[in-house]
mmCIF file of C-alpha atoms in Angstrom:
data_model
loop_
_atom_site.group_PDB
_atom_site.id
_atom_site.type_symbol
_atom_site.label_atom_id
_atom_site.label_comp_id
_atom_site.label_asym_id
_atom_site.label_seq_id
_atom_site.Cartn_x
_atom_site.Cartn_y
_atom_site.Cartn_z
ATOM 1 C CA MET A 1 -3.183 1.555 6.072
ATOM 2 C CA ASP A 2 -3.930 -1.856 7.908
ATOM 3 C CA THR A 3 -7.635 -2.742 8.528
ATOM 4 C CA ALA A 4 -7.313 -2.196 12.444
ATOM 5 C CA THR A 5 -6.103 1.332 11.901
ATOM 6 C CA HIS A 6 -8.976 2.239 9.420
ATOM 7 C CA PHE A 7 -11.309 0.936 12.173
ATOM 8 C CA ALA A 8 -9.768 3.154 14.573
ATOM 9 C CA PHE A 9 -10.219 6.319 12.465
ATOM 10 C CA GLY A 10 -13.895 5.267 11.650
ATOM 11 C CA PHE A 11 -14.539 5.227 15.435
ATOM 12 C CA GLY A 12 -12.472 8.486 15.885
ATOM 13 C CA LEU A 13 -14.455 10.180 13.459
ATOM 14 C CA ALA A 14 -17.635 9.478 15.141
ATOM 15 C CA GLY A 15 -16.150 10.965 18.170
ATOM 16 C CA LEU A 16 -15.175 13.849 16.193
ATOM 17 C CA ALA A 17 -18.858 14.135 14.945
ATOM 18 C CA GLN A 18 -19.849 15.031 18.575
ATOM 19 C CA LEU A 19 -18.651 18.675 17.407
ATOM 20 C CA ASP A 20 -21.714 18.622 15.096
ATOM 21 C CA PRO A 21 -25.013 19.812 16.836
ATOM 22 C CA ASN A 22 -27.002 17.781 14.251
ATOM 23 C CA VAL A 23 -25.286 14.538 15.704
ATOM 24 C CA THR A 24 -25.618 15.386 19.332
ATOM 25 C CA ALA A 25 -29.311 16.411 19.121
ATOM 26 C CA ASP A 26 -30.524 13.003 18.501
ATOM 27 C CA SER A 27 -29.028 9.561 19.896
ATOM 28 C CA TRP A 28 -30.398 7.876 16.835
ATOM 29 C CA THR A 29 -28.397 10.124 14.356
ATOM 30 C CA ALA A 30 -25.239 9.777 16.530
ATOM 31 C CA VAL A 31 -25.660 5.808 16.270
ATOM 32 C CA ALA A 32 -26.207 6.227 12.420
ATOM 33 C CA VAL A 33 -23.138 8.471 12.059
ATOM 34 C CA MET A 34 -21.009 5.896 14.019
ATOM 35 C CA ILE A 35 -22.147 3.188 11.888
ATOM 36 C CA GLY A 36 -21.458 5.172 8.680
ATOM 37 C CA THR A 37 -18.155 6.526 9.734
ATOM 38 C CA VAL A 38 -16.820 2.960 10.535
ATOM 39 C CA ALA A 39 -18.520 1.456 7.196
ATOM 40 C CA GLY A 40 -17.019 4.352 5.319
ATOM 41 C CA SER A 41 -13.536 3.728 6.894
ATOM 42 C CA GLN A 42 -13.449 0.141 5.379
ATOM 43 C CA ALA A 43 -15.605 0.436 2.399
ATOM 44 C CA PRO A 44 -12.716 1.338 -0.233
ATOM 45 C CA ASP A 45 -11.017 -1.906 0.690
ATOM 46 C CA VAL A 46 -14.004 -3.996 -0.122
ATOM 47 C CA ASP A 47 -12.061 -4.832 -3.522
ATOM 48 C CA THR A 48 -10.059 -7.140 -1.415
ATOM 49 C CA VAL A 49 -12.570 -9.821 -2.665
ATOM 50 C CA ILE A 50 -10.979 -9.595 -6.095
ATOM 51 C CA ARG A 51 -8.200 -11.740 -4.616
ATOM 52 C CA PHE A 52 -10.823 -14.857 -5.095
ATOM 53 C CA ARG A 53 -10.589 -14.279 -8.782
ATOM 54 C CA GLY A 54 -6.715 -14.545 -9.029
ATOM 55 C CA ASN A 55 -3.581 -12.721 -7.907
ATOM 56 C CA GLU A 56 -3.284 -10.775 -11.272
ATOM 57 C CA LEU A 57 -6.685 -9.269 -10.894
ATOM 58 C CA TYR A 58 -6.031 -8.354 -7.169
ATOM 59 C CA VAL A 59 -2.584 -6.731 -7.794
ATOM 60 C CA ARG A 60 -3.925 -4.611 -10.707
ATOM 61 C CA HIS A 61 -7.094 -3.322 -9.150
ATOM 62 C CA HIS A 62 -6.753 -3.499 -5.524
ATOM 63 C CA ARG A 63 -6.646 0.106 -4.106
ATOM 64 C CA GLY A 64 -7.437 1.069 -7.604
ATOM 65 C CA MET A 65 -11.130 2.174 -8.658
ATOM 66 C CA SER A 66 -12.460 1.498 -5.153
ATOM 67 C CA HIS A 67 -10.174 4.519 -4.064
ATOM 68 C CA SER A 68 -10.812 6.825 -6.974
ATOM 69 C CA ILE A 69 -12.752 10.121 -7.206
ATOM 70 C CA PRO A 70 -15.978 8.528 -8.450
ATOM 71 C CA ALA A 71 -15.647 5.815 -5.803
ATOM 72 C CA TRP A 72 -15.612 8.570 -3.003
ATOM 73 C CA PHE A 73 -19.141 9.696 -3.793
ATOM 74 C CA PHE A 74 -20.407 6.018 -4.733
ATOM 75 C CA TRP A 75 -19.438 4.623 -1.209
ATOM 76 C CA THR A 76 -20.844 7.785 0.684
ATOM 77 C CA ALA A 77 -24.280 7.433 -1.295
ATOM 78 C CA LEU A 78 -24.482 3.592 -0.882
ATOM 79 C CA ILE A 79 -23.790 3.667 2.781
ATOM 80 C CA SER A 80 -25.499 6.827 3.785
ATOM 81 C CA SER A 81 -28.720 5.630 1.711
ATOM 82 C CA ALA A 82 -28.598 2.068 3.318
ATOM 83 C CA ILE A 83 -28.528 3.625 6.968
ATOM 84 C CA TRP A 84 -31.036 6.285 6.074
ATOM 85 C CA LEU A 85 -33.527 3.493 4.637
ATOM 86 C CA ALA A 86 -33.266 1.756 8.027
ATOM 87 C CA LEU A 87 -33.478 5.040 10.027
ATOM 88 C CA PRO A 88 -35.437 7.525 8.177
ATOM 89 C CA SER A 89 -35.607 10.051 10.941
ATOM 90 C CA VAL A 90 -31.641 10.846 10.701
ATOM 91 C CA PRO A 91 -30.957 14.030 8.737
ATOM 92 C CA PHE A 92 -29.567 12.519 5.598
ATOM 93 C CA LEU A 93 -27.093 15.413 4.715
ATOM 94 C CA THR A 94 -25.362 15.097 8.137
ATOM 95 C CA LEU A 95 -24.985 11.524 7.675
ATOM 96 C CA ALA A 96 -23.553 11.679 4.203
ATOM 97 C CA LEU A 97 -20.939 14.162 5.205
ATOM 98 C CA TRP A 98 -19.661 12.363 7.834
ATOM 99 C CA VAL A 99 -19.577 9.106 5.767
ATOM 100 C CA PHE A 100 -17.741 11.159 3.133
ATOM 101 C CA ALA A 101 -15.296 12.151 5.656
ATOM 102 C CA ALA A 102 -14.433 8.601 6.777
ATOM 103 C CA VAL A 103 -14.139 7.596 3.074
ATOM 104 C CA LEU A 104 -11.615 10.364 2.336
ATOM 105 C CA ALA A 105 -9.724 9.605 5.701
ATOM 106 C CA HIS A 106 -9.174 6.071 4.224
ATOM 107 C CA VAL A 107 -7.848 7.288 0.921
ATOM 108 C CA GLY A 108 -5.984 10.059 2.253
ATOM 109 C CA THR A 109 -3.999 7.837 4.646
ATOM 110 C CA ASP A 110 -3.496 5.111 1.976
ATOM 111 C CA MET A 111 -1.883 7.619 -0.170
ATOM 112 C CA PHE A 112 0.867 8.297 2.677
ATOM 113 C CA ASN A 113 2.217 4.680 2.637
ATOM 114 C CA THR A 114 4.583 2.598 0.266
ATOM 115 C CA TYR A 115 1.541 0.910 -1.308
ATOM 116 C CA GLY A 116 -0.324 3.883 -2.279
ATOM 117 C CA THR A 117 -3.490 4.201 -4.369
ATOM 118 C CA GLN A 118 -4.971 5.240 -7.705
ATOM 119 C CA ALA A 119 -6.874 7.975 -5.789
ATOM 120 C CA LEU A 120 -7.024 10.436 -8.690
ATOM 121 C CA ARG A 121 -8.688 8.044 -11.222
ATOM 122 C CA PRO A 122 -9.910 8.957 -13.720
ATOM 123 C CA ILE A 123 -7.763 12.204 -13.998
ATOM 124 C CA THR A 124 -4.693 9.830 -13.849
ATOM 125 C CA ARG A 125 -4.076 6.231 -13.339
ATOM 126 C CA ARG A 126 -0.749 7.091 -11.709
ATOM 127 C CA TRP A 127 -0.232 5.122 -8.346
ATOM 128 C CA ILE A 128 0.057 7.774 -5.400
ATOM 129 C CA ALA A 129 2.506 6.552 -2.670
ATOM 130 C CA TRP A 130 4.351 9.116 -0.711
ATOM 131 C CA ASN A 131 6.383 6.715 1.482
ATOM 132 C CA VAL A 132 5.868 8.747 4.638
ATOM 133 C CA ILE A 133 3.960 6.380 7.091
ATOM 134 C CA HIS A 134 4.483 2.685 7.450
ATOM 135 C CA ILE A 135 1.243 0.592 6.650
ATOM 136 C CA PHE A 136 0.948 0.039 10.330
ATOM 137 C CA ASP A 137 2.002 2.954 12.335
ATOM 138 C CA PRO A 138 2.024 2.263 16.250
ATOM 139 C CA PHE A 139 1.576 5.979 16.807
ATOM 140 C CA LEU A 140 -1.551 6.598 14.622
ATOM 141 C CA PHE A 141 -3.088 3.333 16.253
ATOM 142 C CA GLY A 142 -2.095 3.974 19.861
ATOM 143 C CA THR A 143 -3.405 7.717 19.906
ATOM 144 C CA HIS A 144 -6.788 6.447 18.783
ATOM 145 C CA LEU A 145 -6.990 3.672 21.384
ATOM 146 C CA VAL A 146 -6.076 6.052 24.008
ATOM 147 C CA ALA A 147 -8.462 8.712 22.768
ATOM 148 C CA LEU A 148 -11.470 5.960 22.354
ATOM 149 C CA ALA A 149 -10.599 4.729 25.969
ATOM 150 C CA LEU A 150 -10.816 8.323 27.389
ATOM 151 C CA TRP A 151 -14.153 8.766 25.518
ATOM 152 C CA ALA A 152 -15.567 5.306 26.616
ATOM 153 C CA PHE A 153 -14.620 5.898 30.348
ATOM 154 C CA GLY A 154 -16.119 9.520 30.443
ATOM 155 C CA ALA A 155 -12.641 10.887 31.236
ATOM 156 C CA ALA A 156 -13.245 14.022 28.999
ATOM 157 C CA PRO A 157 -16.005 15.068 26.654
ATOM 158 C CA ALA A 158 -15.541 13.949 22.897
ATOM 159 C CA THR A 159 -15.455 17.593 21.910
ATOM 160 C CA VAL A 160 -12.168 18.004 23.685
ATOM 161 C CA ILE A 161 -10.777 14.494 23.117
ATOM 162 C CA PHE A 162 -11.212 14.179 19.330
ATOM 163 C CA PRO A 163 -10.254 17.819 17.986
ATOM 164 C CA THR A 164 -7.026 17.342 20.264
ATOM 165 C CA LEU A 165 -6.556 13.963 18.667
ATOM 166 C CA TYR A 166 -6.766 14.910 14.943
ATOM 167 C CA GLY A 167 -4.968 18.170 15.540
ATOM 168 C CA LEU A 168 -2.159 16.099 16.948
ATOM 169 C CA LEU A 169 -2.259 13.648 14.221
ATOM 170 C CA LEU A 170 -2.091 16.408 11.423
ATOM 171 C CA LEU A 171 1.073 17.812 13.239
ATOM 172 C CA TYR A 172 2.379 14.124 13.064
ATOM 173 C CA TYR A 173 1.665 13.675 9.281
ATOM 174 C CA ALA A 174 3.303 17.120 8.871
ATOM 175 C CA TRP A 175 6.428 16.036 10.781
ATOM 176 C CA ARG A 176 6.815 12.689 9.115
ATOM 177 C CA THR A 177 6.588 14.385 5.559
ATOM 178 C CA ILE A 178 9.175 16.844 6.602
ATOM 179 C CA VAL A 179 11.480 14.037 8.093
ATOM 180 C CA HIS A 180 11.076 11.990 4.782
ATOM 181 C CA ILE A 181 11.801 14.920 2.470
ATOM 182 C CA VAL A 182 14.866 15.789 4.593
ATOM 183 C CA THR A 183 15.950 12.147 4.610
ATOM 184 C CA GLU A 184 15.777 11.597 0.961
ATOM 185 C CA ARG A 185 17.730 14.879 0.384
ATOM 186 C CA THR A 186 20.365 13.673 2.820
ATOM 187 C CA LEU A 187 20.855 10.183 1.683
ATOM 188 C CA PRO A 188 22.924 11.211 -1.421
ATOM 189 C CA ARG A 189 25.452 13.429 0.497
ATOM 190 C CA ARG A 190 26.013 10.517 3.167
ATOM 191 C CA ASP A 191 26.577 7.977 0.626
ATOM 192 C CA PRO A 192 30.223 7.579 -0.131
ATOM 193 C CA THR A 193 29.482 5.147 -3.009
ATOM 194 C CA ARG A 194 27.104 7.320 -4.713
ATOM 195 C CA ARG A 195 27.495 7.851 -8.565
ATOM 196 C CA ASP A 196 26.082 10.425 -10.873
ATOM 197 C CA GLY A 197 22.424 9.645 -11.733
ATOM 198 C CA ASP A 198 21.668 7.595 -8.696
ATOM 199 C CA GLU A 199 18.285 7.948 -7.239
ATOM 200 C CA TYR A 200 17.170 7.502 -3.590
ATOM 201 C CA THR A 201 13.957 6.392 -2.113
ATOM 202 C CA ALA A 202 13.447 6.437 1.660
ATOM 203 C CA ILE A 203 10.689 3.887 2.634
ATOM 204 C CA PRO A 204 9.246 3.978 6.113
ATOM 205 C CA THR A 205 9.419 1.308 8.913
ATOM 206 C CA VAL A 206 7.662 1.109 12.354
ATOM 207 C CA HIS A 207 10.412 2.794 13.822
ATOM 208 C CA TRP A 208 10.637 6.819 13.487
ATOM 209 C CA ASN A 209 14.648 6.895 13.105
ATOM 210 C CA VAL A 210 14.697 3.778 10.711
ATOM 211 C CA TRP A 211 14.217 3.963 6.796
ATOM 212 C CA ASN A 212 14.613 1.228 4.521
ATOM 213 C CA VAL A 213 16.478 2.710 1.361
ATOM 214 C CA VAL A 214 16.422 1.869 -2.471
ATOM 215 C CA ARG A 215 18.972 3.209 -4.668
ATOM 216 C CA LYS A 216 18.570 3.055 -8.381
ATOM 217 C CA ASN A 217 21.607 3.711 -10.577
ATOM 218 C CA ARG A 218 21.644 5.004 -14.283
ATOM 219 C CA LYS A 219 21.605 1.337 -15.728
ATOM 220 C CA GLY A 220 18.164 0.579 -13.925
ATOM 221 C CA ASP A 221 20.022 -1.825 -11.170
ATOM 222 C CA TYR A 222 19.235 -1.377 -7.367
ATOM 223 C CA THR A 223 21.019 -1.357 -4.207
ATOM 224 C CA ILE A 224 19.118 -2.065 -0.906
ATOM 225 C CA GLY A 225 20.011 -0.632 2.533
ATOM 226 C CA VAL A 226 19.009 0.969 5.807
ATOM 227 C CA TRP A 227 19.197 4.508 7.104
ATOM 228 C CA LYS A 228 19.284 4.240 10.765
ATOM 229 C CA GLY A 229 20.069 6.861 13.235
ATOM 230 C CA GLY A 230 21.836 9.076 10.593
ATOM 231 C CA ARG A 231 24.019 6.164 9.243
ATOM 232 C CA LEU A 232 23.493 4.345 5.820
ATOM 233 C CA THR A 233 24.352 0.806 5.411
ATOM 234 C CA TRP A 234 24.184 -1.151 2.179
ATOM 235 C CA ASN A 235 22.718 -4.702 2.595
ATOM 236 C CA ASP A 236 22.229 -6.267 -1.093
ATOM 237 C CA GLU A 237 22.295 -5.423 -4.885
ATOM 238 C CA TYR A 238 20.128 -6.476 -7.496
ATOM 239 C CA VAL A 239 21.355 -6.350 -11.186
ATOM 240 C CA CYS A 240 18.350 -6.067 -13.669
ATOM 241 C CA ALA A 241 18.971 -8.439 -16.695
ATOM 242 C CA SER A 242 17.519 -8.111 -20.342
ATOM 243 C CA SER A 243 16.700 -10.557 -22.873
ATOM 244 C CA PRO A 244 14.404 -11.425 -25.377
ATOM 245 C CA LEU A 245 12.493 -13.699 -22.914
ATOM 246 C CA ILE A 246 12.360 -11.115 -20.386
ATOM 247 C CA GLU A 247 10.785 -8.629 -23.036
ATOM 248 C CA LYS A 248 8.313 -11.523 -23.880
ATOM 249 C CA SER A 249 7.358 -12.008 -20.052
ATOM 250 C CA LYS A 250 6.100 -8.422 -20.235
ATOM 251 C CA ARG A 251 3.022 -9.567 -22.133
ATOM 252 C CA HIS A 252 2.203 -12.373 -19.698
ATOM 253 C CA PRO A 253 -0.800 -11.217 -17.448
ATOM 254 C CA ALA A 254 1.060 -11.968 -14.475
ATOM 255 C CA VAL A 255 3.941 -9.661 -15.271
ATOM 256 C CA ASP A 256 1.658 -7.345 -16.854
ATOM 257 C CA ALA A 257 -0.134 -6.928 -13.467
ATOM 258 C CA PHE A 258 3.049 -6.697 -11.478
ATOM 259 C CA LEU A 259 4.294 -3.725 -13.937
ATOM 260 C CA SER A 260 0.849 -1.773 -13.678
ATOM 261 C CA PHE A 261 1.702 -1.406 -9.847
ATOM 262 C CA SER A 262 5.689 -1.828 -9.343
ATOM 263 C CA SER A 263 7.400 1.410 -9.578
ATOM 264 C CA HIS A 264 10.715 -0.084 -8.827
ATOM 265 C CA PRO A 265 10.569 -3.378 -11.218
ATOM 266 C CA CYS A 266 13.925 -5.379 -11.779
ATOM 267 C CA PRO A 267 13.818 -8.480 -13.901
ATOM 268 C CA GLN A 268 16.034 -11.738 -13.570
ATOM 269 C CA GLU A 269 16.579 -14.780 -15.751
ATOM 270 C CA GLU A 270 17.596 -18.114 -14.562
ATOM 271 C CA ARG A 271 18.160 -21.335 -16.435
ATOM 272 C CA ARG A 272 17.092 -24.762 -14.669
ATOM 273 C CA GLY A 273 17.935 -27.532 -16.967
ATOM 274 C CA SER A 274 15.673 -27.125 -19.932
ATOM 275 C CA SER A 275 13.415 -24.621 -18.110
ATOM 276 C CA THR A 276 14.049 -20.770 -17.635
ATOM 277 C CA ILE A 277 12.478 -18.792 -15.085
ATOM 278 C CA VAL A 278 11.913 -15.178 -15.547
ATOM 279 C CA ARG A 279 11.542 -13.302 -12.230
ATOM 280 C CA TRP A 280 10.578 -9.705 -11.601
ATOM 281 C CA VAL A 281 11.073 -8.254 -8.074
ATOM 282 C CA ASP A 282 10.050 -4.959 -6.764
ATOM 283 C CA ALA A 283 13.023 -3.302 -5.164
ATOM 284 C CA ARG A 284 10.772 -1.444 -2.618
ATOM 285 C CA TYR A 285 9.868 -4.827 -0.784
ATOM 286 C CA GLN A 286 13.464 -6.732 -1.142
ATOM 287 C CA HIS A 287 14.302 -5.694 2.564
ATOM 288 C CA ARG A 288 11.342 -8.032 3.399
ATOM 289 C CA LYS A 289 13.154 -11.083 2.018
ATOM 290 C CA GLN A 290 11.035 -13.682 3.835
ATOM 291 C CA TYR A 291 7.961 -12.264 1.947
ATOM 292 C CA PRO A 292 8.879 -10.160 -1.100
ATOM 293 C CA PHE A 293 6.426 -9.013 -3.891
ATOM 294 C CA LEU A 294 7.224 -10.396 -7.129
ATOM 295 C CA ALA A 295 5.887 -11.856 -10.429
ATOM 296 C CA VAL A 296 7.442 -14.916 -11.928
ATOM 297 C CA VAL A 297 6.874 -16.956 -15.034
ATOM 298 C CA LYS A 298 8.292 -20.337 -15.831
ATOM 299 C CA TYR A 299 9.029 -21.526 -19.504
ATOM 300 C CA ASN A 300 9.725 -24.731 -20.819
ATOM 301 C CA ALA A 301 12.307 -25.716 -23.477
ATOM 302 C CA ASN A 302 10.292 -24.328 -26.190
ATOM 303 C CA LYS A 303 9.648 -21.199 -24.519
ATOM 304 C CA GLU A 304 5.955 -21.751 -23.436
ATOM 305 C CA PRO A 305 4.755 -20.516 -20.044
ATOM 306 C CA VAL A 306 4.086 -23.445 -17.691
ATOM 307 C CA PHE A 307 3.703 -21.634 -14.289
ATOM 308 C CA SER A 308 3.154 -18.054 -13.264
ATOM 309 C CA TYR A 309 2.708 -16.165 -9.913
ATOM 310 C CA VAL A 310 2.326 -12.456 -8.940
ATOM 311 C CA GLY A 311 1.966 -11.347 -5.370
ATOM 312 C CA TRP A 312 3.622 -11.776 -1.991
ATOM 313 C CA ILE A 313 5.031 -15.036 -1.249
ATOM 314 C CA SER A 314 7.940 -16.692 0.631
ATOM 315 C CA GLU A 315 10.883 -18.192 -1.172
ATOM 316 C CA GLU A 316 10.340 -21.566 0.159
ATOM 317 C CA LYS A 317 6.705 -21.491 -1.000
ATOM 318 C CA LEU A 318 7.579 -20.212 -4.353
ATOM 319 C CA GLU A 319 10.207 -22.931 -4.848
ATOM 320 C CA ARG A 320 7.835 -25.629 -4.101
ATOM 321 C CA LYS A 321 5.359 -24.154 -6.668
ATOM 322 C CA LEU A 322 8.169 -23.944 -9.155
ATOM 323 C CA GLU A 323 9.126 -27.509 -8.583
ATOM 324 C CA ASP A 324 5.664 -28.808 -9.009
ATOM 325 C CA ALA A 325 4.878 -26.975 -12.190
ATOM 326 C CA PRO A 326 3.981 -29.207 -15.136
ATOM 327 C CA SER A 327 6.141 -29.300 -18.310
ATOM 328 C CA LYS A 328 3.226 -28.739 -20.813
ATOM 329 C CA PRO A 329 2.303 -25.283 -21.721
ATOM 330 C CA ILE A 330 -0.598 -23.468 -19.953
ATOM 331 C CA LEU A 331 -2.978 -21.048 -21.063
ATOM 332 C CA VAL A 332 -1.644 -17.471 -20.608
ATOM 333 C CA GLY A 333 -2.988 -16.225 -17.304
ATOM 334 C CA SER A 334 -4.018 -19.734 -15.939
ATOM 335 C CA ARG A 335 -2.080 -21.726 -13.349
#
């Protein structure tokens, strides 16, 4: 989820903690738990700082180990210990349990969006992305704001507001999951251009009745469309190429990082004078043409890499980078 929604969950869990008699028995414990749940709701995304070391590392590791099973306990121990050292009168176990709940809420909600996490490392390195909830869901954020406002103004006790809130959200997640499953099962039946072997992925948007759709055929090519109000419309096609240079590009760090994350990769090759550009796009994000997720490697006439990029970037900015790229080879992984 987005940072603002994670913050909202952190404060919301502090409200839910009012059900715990160990929290309500002491004001300092309540303060410590609020600090802990807010910090725990943000901690797994600390790996965002990896971006300063380059996009390759960021794409490969963001929402990876920091969201893994060992990290759940690491963040809990780190945050709880830091708060407890400052407030030693606070019952440590109570604090740690609520921090752990905040960390799990962060990881759990991330699994429901399209980006996903490697939440089950080290058991498996597979990215878990259930495509149920948009990365920013107005209902999740809005209901938290209403609940927090009611609590702040004393309109109702926290012991009523937050159990009601999270009971409602559990029903919401269940409903959205069912809608997603039904939508993906309905798409093949409602697609007059369907062919044997086609696979459909429904991707959530901020609108409940609108889903972006990715169709993959047997050859590995993609069709991009929209499911809106029970109607399917196809907007674009991506034919995936194959060549020795495309195979070579898989060993480049930028493309390797891209492939470690992307579940719908599509390579394309373009000649520009003496240069060749290999572009890998992730079909899941091609509906966002203004800011897609891709990996690009530009090769000179000797098939040596002279430029690379991986991440989210506008086409205009990418074109400027490609034009400014040097003609001499660069070290693999550098820019």
